[in-house]
Tab-separated table of C-alpha atoms in Angstrom:
chain	number	residue	atom	x	y	z
A	1	ARG	CA	7.485	-1.418	15.831
A	2	GLU	CA	6.038	-3.493	18.697
A	3	GLY	CA	4.910	-7.085	17.907
A	4	HIS	CA	7.791	-6.886	14.633
A	5	SER	CA	11.348	-8.393	14.863
A	6	LEU	CA	13.681	-5.815	13.888
A	7	HIS	CA	17.436	-6.064	12.230
A	8	GLU	CA	20.720	-4.381	12.103
A	9	ILE	CA	22.561	-4.901	9.018
A	10	ILE	CA	25.716	-5.359	8.821
A	11	ASP	CA	27.757	-5.703	5.819
A	12	GLY	CA	31.169	-4.215	4.753
A	13	ASP	CA	33.941	-3.866	6.459
A	14	GLU	CA	34.513	-0.911	8.066
A	15	PRO	CA	35.132	-0.262	12.088
A	16	LEU	CA	32.504	-1.825	14.341
A	17	ARG	CA	31.961	-2.909	18.331
A	18	PRO	CA	32.969	-6.598	19.641
A	19	ILE	CA	29.943	-8.164	20.368
A	20	ILE	CA	29.413	-12.123	21.999
A	21	ASP	CA	26.370	-13.618	21.016
A	22	PHE	CA	25.768	-16.349	23.916
A	23	ASP	CA	22.864	-18.647	23.577
A	24	LEU	CA	22.424	-22.031	26.296
A	25	LEU	CA	20.003	-24.465	26.388
A	26	VAL	CA	18.485	-25.271	30.191
A	27	GLU	CA	19.128	-28.467	29.653
A	28	ALA	CA	22.090	-28.246	28.327
A	29	LEU	CA	23.426	-25.724	31.896
A	30	ASN	CA	23.053	-28.611	34.412
A	31	ALA	CA	24.115	-31.051	32.105
A	32	ILE	CA	27.567	-29.103	32.816
A	33	THR	CA	30.073	-30.097	35.752
A	34	PRO	CA	30.701	-29.034	37.979
A	35	LYS	CA	26.846	-27.505	38.264
A	36	LEU	CA	26.393	-23.223	37.194
A	37	SER	CA	23.312	-21.833	38.249
A	38	SER	CA	22.161	-19.569	35.582
A	39	GLY	CA	23.833	-16.443	37.327
A	40	GLN	CA	26.870	-17.778	37.438
A	41	ALA	CA	26.926	-18.416	33.558
A	42	LYS	CA	26.259	-14.947	32.743
A	43	ASN	CA	28.670	-13.971	34.655
A	44	LEU	CA	31.031	-15.659	33.884
A	45	LEU	CA	30.459	-14.332	30.230
A	46	CYS	CA	30.390	-11.386	31.412
A	47	ARG	CA	33.479	-11.047	33.290
A	48	ALA	CA	35.666	-12.861	29.790
A	49	PHE	CA	34.088	-10.444	28.067
A	50	ARG	CA	35.556	-7.105	30.451
A	51	ASP	CA	38.729	-8.828	31.000
A	52	THR	CA	39.204	-9.789	27.300
A	53	CYS	CA	38.458	-5.400	26.773
A	54	LEU	CA	41.184	-4.791	28.983
A	55	GLU	CA	43.640	-6.711	27.478
A	56	ILE	CA	43.505	-5.217	23.860
A	57	PHE	CA	42.357	-1.646	25.465
A	58	PRO	CA	43.555	-1.314	28.965
A	59	GLU	CA	42.141	2.187	29.225
A	60	TRP	CA	38.670	0.695	27.753
A	61	ASP	CA	35.892	2.271	30.588
A	62	LYS	CA	34.101	-1.613	32.007
A	63	GLU	CA	30.981	1.156	32.855
A	64	THR	CA	30.662	1.758	28.537
A	65	MET	CA	29.694	-2.551	28.585
A	66	SER	CA	26.506	-2.899	27.280
A	67	ILE	CA	24.355	-6.749	27.990
A	68	ALA	CA	20.330	-7.386	26.482
A	69	GLU	CA	18.807	-10.234	27.254
A	70	SER	CA	16.253	-12.295	25.562
A	71	SER	CA	16.713	-15.194	27.646
A	72	ASP	CA	12.711	-17.683	28.600
A	73	GLU	CA	12.205	-20.246	30.805
A	74	LYS	CA	14.194	-22.710	28.051
A	75	LYS	CA	16.981	-21.132	26.648
A	76	ILE	CA	19.668	-18.266	28.218
A	77	SER	CA	20.237	-15.384	26.207
A	78	LEU	CA	22.596	-12.736	26.274
A	79	HIS	CA	24.403	-10.128	23.855
A	80	VAL	CA	27.035	-8.270	25.323
A	81	LEU	CA	28.698	-5.820	23.653
A	82	THR	CA	31.110	-2.380	24.084
A	83	PHE	CA	29.856	1.601	23.374
A	84	GLY	CA	33.602	2.439	24.321
A	85	MET	CA	35.385	0.846	21.138
A	86	ARG	CA	35.577	-0.493	18.137
A	87	LEU	CA	37.394	-2.706	16.332
A	88	PRO	CA	39.044	-2.205	12.952
A	89	ASN	CA	37.054	-5.082	11.154
A	90	ILE	CA	35.041	-8.099	10.913
A	91	ALA	CA	38.145	-10.565	11.163
A	92	LYS	CA	38.936	-8.851	14.512
A	93	VAL	CA	36.266	-9.012	16.046
A	94	SER	CA	36.045	-13.326	15.179
A	95	ALA	CA	39.120	-13.315	17.030
A	96	PHE	CA	37.921	-11.072	19.809
A	97	THR	CA	35.127	-13.558	19.674
A	98	GLU	CA	37.994	-16.772	20.023
A	99	LEU	CA	39.279	-14.798	22.845
A	100	VAL	CA	36.744	-14.596	25.321
A	101	ARG	CA	34.974	-18.447	24.832
A	102	LYS	CA	38.750	-19.745	25.928
A	103	LYS	CA	38.373	-17.393	28.861
A	104	LEU	CA	35.022	-19.610	29.885
A	105	PRO	CA	35.396	-22.671	31.879
A	106	ALA	CA	34.858	-25.750	29.017
A	107	GLY	CA	31.853	-26.451	29.308
A	108	LEU	CA	30.841	-23.555	28.172
A	109	GLN	CA	33.399	-23.414	25.642
A	110	LYS	CA	30.989	-26.383	23.643
A	111	LYS	CA	29.838	-25.589	19.623
A	112	GLY	CA	26.354	-23.499	19.710
A	113	ILE	CA	26.837	-21.803	22.764
A	114	ILE	CA	28.828	-18.792	21.768
A	115	ASP	CA	27.613	-17.775	18.094
A	116	ASN	CA	31.003	-16.281	16.583
A	117	ILE	CA	28.750	-13.900	13.932
A	118	ALA	CA	31.604	-12.292	12.815
A	119	ASN	CA	33.247	-15.421	12.350
A	120	ILE	CA	36.770	-15.026	10.047
A	121	GLY	CA	37.585	-13.526	6.366
A	122	SER	CA	36.513	-9.419	5.705
A	123	PHE	CA	33.990	-10.341	3.594
A	124	LYS	CA	31.178	-11.753	6.594
A	125	SER	CA	27.589	-9.991	6.541
A	126	PHE	CA	25.332	-11.304	9.365
A	127	SER	CA	22.749	-9.399	10.814
A	128	LEU	CA	21.570	-8.420	14.922
A	129	ARG	CA	18.046	-7.886	16.278
A	130	ILE	CA	17.402	-4.312	17.595
A	131	LEU	CA	16.664	-4.015	21.821
A	132	GLY	CA	13.056	-4.089	22.030
A	133	THR	CA	12.332	-6.173	19.329
A	134	PRO	CA	10.739	-10.530	19.362
A	135	LYS	CA	12.493	-13.328	18.136
A	136	TYR	CA	9.933	-14.582	15.480
A	137	ASP	CA	9.103	-18.466	15.968
A	138	LYS	CA	8.347	-19.545	12.653
A	139	LYS	CA	7.280	-22.704	13.892
A	140	THR	CA	4.717	-20.949	16.070
A	141	ASP	CA	4.154	-17.841	13.807
A	142	LYS	CA	4.312	-15.846	17.075
A	143	HIS	CA	6.820	-13.405	18.687
A	144	VAL	CA	8.547	-14.862	20.968
A	145	ARG	CA	11.700	-13.559	23.662
A	146	ILE	CA	11.710	-9.903	23.875
A	147	LYS	CA	15.076	-8.536	23.938
A	148	LYS	CA	15.586	-6.560	26.782
A	149	VAL	CA	17.947	-4.276	28.518
A	150	ILE	CA	19.779	-5.484	31.552
A	151	ARG	CA	22.826	-2.562	31.351
A	152	PRO	CA	23.262	0.333	31.334
A	153	LYS	CA	19.726	0.728	32.270
A	154	ASP	CA	19.263	4.224	30.855
A	155	GLY	CA	21.249	3.486	27.819
A	156	SER	CA	19.990	4.277	24.599
A	157	ILE	CA	19.403	1.945	22.007
A	158	PHE	CA	22.372	2.847	19.664
A	159	ASP	CA	24.205	1.476	22.856
A	160	PHE	CA	23.123	-1.686	21.798
A	161	MET	CA	24.175	-1.335	18.597
A	162	ILE	CA	27.207	-3.134	16.508
A	163	ARG	CA	27.611	-0.402	14.559
A	164	PRO	CA	25.068	2.844	14.980
A	165	PRO	CA	25.605	6.130	13.098
A	166	ASN	CA	27.864	8.496	14.037
A	167	ASP	CA	30.005	6.091	16.380
A	168	ASP	CA	33.205	8.743	17.043
A	169	SER	CA	34.731	5.412	19.836
A	170	ARG	CA	37.936	4.647	19.393
A	171	VAL	CA	39.254	2.518	16.622
A	172	ILE	CA	41.487	-0.615	18.393
A	173	ASP	CA	43.861	-2.742	17.072
A	174	SER	CA	45.854	-5.321	18.498
A	175	PRO	CA	48.629	-7.903	18.256
A	176	LEU	CA	46.018	-10.288	19.889
A	177	LEU	CA	43.393	-9.916	17.466
A	178	VAL	CA	45.345	-12.242	15.610
A	179	VAL	CA	43.223	-13.538	12.596
A	180	PRO	CA	44.198	-17.074	11.001
A	181	GLU	CA	44.261	-17.082	6.276
A	182	SER	CA	41.320	-17.915	5.576
A	183	GLU	CA	39.984	-20.044	2.889
A	184	VAL	CA	38.712	-17.769	0.762
A	185	ASN	CA	42.147	-16.182	-0.050
A	186	ARG	CA	42.966	-19.568	-0.599
A	187	CYS	CA	40.823	-19.937	-3.699
A	188	SER	CA	41.239	-16.027	-4.495
A	189	LYS	CA	44.882	-17.606	-5.305
A	190	GLU	CA	43.705	-20.015	-7.157
A	191	ASN	CA	41.525	-18.433	-9.656
A	192	ASN	CA	44.264	-14.814	-9.940
A	193	ASP	CA	44.982	-16.003	-13.014
A	194	THR	CA	41.412	-15.352	-14.725
A	195	SER	CA	39.279	-12.544	-14.859
A	196	SER	CA	36.507	-12.508	-12.155
A	197	GLU	CA	35.022	-9.611	-12.639
A	198	THR	CA	30.452	-10.576	-12.133
A	199	THR	CA	28.519	-9.397	-14.083
A	200	GLN	CA	24.375	-9.286	-13.587
A	201	ALA	CA	24.321	-12.793	-16.119
A	202	ASP	CA	26.466	-14.381	-13.289
A	203	PHE	CA	24.572	-13.570	-10.216
A	204	ASP	CA	21.684	-14.410	-11.946
A	205	PHE	CA	23.112	-17.732	-12.561
A	206	VAL	CA	24.449	-18.467	-8.935
A	207	GLU	CA	20.748	-17.864	-7.763
A	208	SER	CA	19.772	-19.875	-10.165
A	209	LEU	CA	22.425	-22.783	-8.376
A	210	LEU	CA	20.913	-21.719	-5.153
A	211	GLY	CA	17.104	-22.243	-5.886
A	212	GLU	CA	19.159	-25.548	-8.031
A	213	ASN	CA	20.404	-27.539	-4.969
A	214	GLY	CA	17.551	-26.308	-2.687
A	215	ILE	CA	19.516	-23.507	-0.525
A	216	GLU	CA	16.640	-21.311	1.072
A	217	GLY	CA	16.893	-18.936	3.433
A	218	TYR	CA	19.288	-15.779	2.789
A	219	THR	CA	19.958	-13.039	0.559
A	220	LEU	CA	22.143	-13.416	-1.847
A	221	SER	CA	24.760	-9.733	-2.885
A	222	PHE	CA	27.894	-9.197	-5.388
A	223	PRO	CA	30.763	-10.085	-4.212
A	224	SER	CA	33.294	-7.389	-3.128
A	225	ASP	CA	35.829	-6.066	-5.261
A	226	ASN	CA	38.706	-7.647	-2.871
A	227	ILE	CA	37.098	-10.886	-2.829
A	228	PRO	CA	35.463	-10.860	-6.711
A	229	ASP	CA	34.623	-15.105	-6.166
A	230	LEU	CA	33.330	-14.879	-3.041
A	231	PHE	CA	29.131	-14.496	-2.766
A	232	PRO	CA	27.814	-13.372	0.810
A	233	LEU	CA	24.192	-14.898	1.827
A	234	THR	CA	22.956	-12.894	4.561
A	235	ARG	CA	19.853	-15.295	6.402
A	236	ASN	CA	16.706	-13.632	6.321
A	237	SER	CA	14.586	-16.226	7.732
A	238	PRO	CA	15.087	-19.851	9.017
A	239	SER	CA	15.625	-22.468	6.587
A	240	HIS	CA	17.647	-26.650	6.552
A	241	CYS	CA	21.313	-25.995	6.519
A	242	PRO	CA	22.504	-29.191	3.899
A	243	ILE	CA	26.098	-29.213	6.068
A	244	CYS	CA	25.327	-29.023	9.144
A	245	ASP	CA	21.814	-30.749	8.410
A	246	ARG	CA	20.107	-29.336	10.795
A	247	GLU	CA	17.601	-25.266	11.061
A	248	HIS	CA	19.683	-22.513	11.379
A	249	GLU	CA	18.368	-19.222	12.161
A	250	SER	CA	20.956	-16.266	11.869
A	251	ASP	CA	23.982	-17.902	10.926
A	252	ASN	CA	24.960	-16.785	7.644
A	253	GLY	CA	26.562	-18.844	4.344
A	254	TYR	CA	28.078	-17.568	1.085
A	255	ILE	CA	28.983	-19.136	-1.970
A	256	LEU	CA	33.410	-19.730	-3.587
A	257	ARG	CA	33.534	-19.762	-7.249
A	258	ASN	CA	36.369	-21.520	-8.135
A	259	LYS	CA	36.526	-20.737	-12.379
A	260	LYS	CA	33.874	-22.908	-13.708
A	261	THR	CA	33.026	-24.861	-9.610
A	262	TYR	CA	30.308	-23.055	-7.052
A	263	ARG	CA	30.363	-24.671	-3.904
A	264	PHE	CA	28.338	-23.447	-0.512
A	265	TYR	CA	29.523	-22.914	2.775
A	266	CYS	CA	27.930	-22.517	6.527
A	267	TYR	CA	29.763	-19.765	8.599
A	268	CYS	CA	28.071	-22.162	11.668
A	269	ALA	CA	30.262	-25.362	9.732
A	270	ASN	CA	33.060	-23.257	9.254
A	271	HIS	CA	33.155	-22.822	13.424
A	272	GLU	CA	32.547	-26.325	14.272
A	273	ARG	CA	35.468	-27.963	11.910
A	274	GLU	CA	37.690	-29.568	13.282
A	275	PRO	CA	41.332	-28.324	13.577
A	276	GLY	CA	43.939	-28.818	10.612
A	277	THR	CA	40.661	-29.531	8.616
A	278	ARG	CA	39.269	-27.219	5.330
A	279	ASN	CA	36.007	-25.856	5.770
A	280	PRO	CA	33.388	-28.066	5.109
A	281	SER	CA	30.884	-27.020	1.643
A	282	VAL	CA	28.294	-29.291	-0.629
A	283	LYS	CA	29.478	-28.726	-4.519
A	284	LEU	CA	26.057	-26.756	-5.918
A	285	THR	CA	25.196	-29.197	-9.445
A	286	ILE	CA	24.016	-27.731	-12.736
A	287	SER	CA	20.720	-29.383	-13.707
A	288	GLU	CA	19.995	-29.103	-17.683
A	289	THR	CA	18.960	-26.049	-17.730
A	290	ALA	CA	20.879	-24.086	-15.455
A	291	LEU	CA	24.363	-25.604	-17.513
A	292	GLN	CA	22.402	-24.110	-20.870
A	293	ARG	CA	22.485	-20.751	-18.982
A	294	GLU	CA	25.874	-21.065	-17.476
A	295	GLN	CA	27.461	-21.853	-20.689
A	296	LYS	CA	26.168	-18.640	-22.260
A	297	LEU	CA	27.955	-16.762	-19.492
A	298	PRO	CA	31.346	-14.822	-20.815
A	299	SER	CA	34.614	-16.695	-20.794
A	300	PRO	CA	37.405	-15.084	-19.900
A	301	THR	CA	39.263	-13.515	-21.993
A	302	LYS	CA	43.077	-13.315	-21.845
A	303	LEU	CA	45.476	-10.863	-23.322
A	304	ASP	CA	47.712	-11.736	-26.330
A	305	ARG	CA	50.542	-9.408	-25.221
A	306	SER	CA	51.530	-7.759	-21.984
A	307	LYS	CA	49.430	-4.844	-21.351
A	308	ILE	CA	52.337	-2.400	-20.878
A	309	SER	CA	52.366	-0.156	-25.161
A	310	ASP	CA	54.871	-1.285	-27.116
A	311	PRO	CA	57.695	0.920	-27.000
A	312	ASN	CA	57.977	-0.004	-31.088
A	313	ASP	CA	54.529	1.421	-31.628
């Protein structure tokens, strides 16, 4: 609706369109050397996106590239995607984003300019503002920077969505879309000797941990079957991130459970970490009240014998 921020919520690991979320403060643009105009920065991004699409799918039609803008005098903000193909999952979109980033000049590769909203991992969920709607500024309680069409001028709203209904575009995979092993896979391997089925009591306990530790601005979800120890956190309002020590407006997070330990992770911090280091996290501490609730949770029960029936029975 006009005057309200509407978002497309992406959850689950079905095929989706590659998307680049580009945010560049004019102040940061002016500090880049050699100098770039705003038009040059936009063109470089779109060319990098085009070239990456052609690398992974030589038959890709460049006329299927969609560009939406919500810039103002202080910030260049673009969403670039294509309705001419889809990628198999969110992790592949993350790898696609990194291919685009590497094609940009060094000054445009800096942290925070291209927001890898997909990140690495099939568990990711995120949202994207719908075309024609403004961004809500919590500080001023105003709606600003309406998302407008750049191309195609005659496109429908579905051409600017990541996972629109009834999308039959071709799903493309490529050996160029390399997905590194995630932090979650490492943690899941450590926990493979216990039952990780999540009950409503588990969910309520994790929700209480968020409140106890001042983690706000997220909607908590149940873990997926394939990653049973990861609780997705989908951003629903701006809030302060204890890892990045700044306010986030769109970055999501997650909680990892390792036996009786719970840690909070931020996707933005994961992306900005130094190469070769682990994803930064915050251990969620338990107050006495929360601890009492946690102690009431059922403990995993190990079987005394193999699940295979005794042939002598």
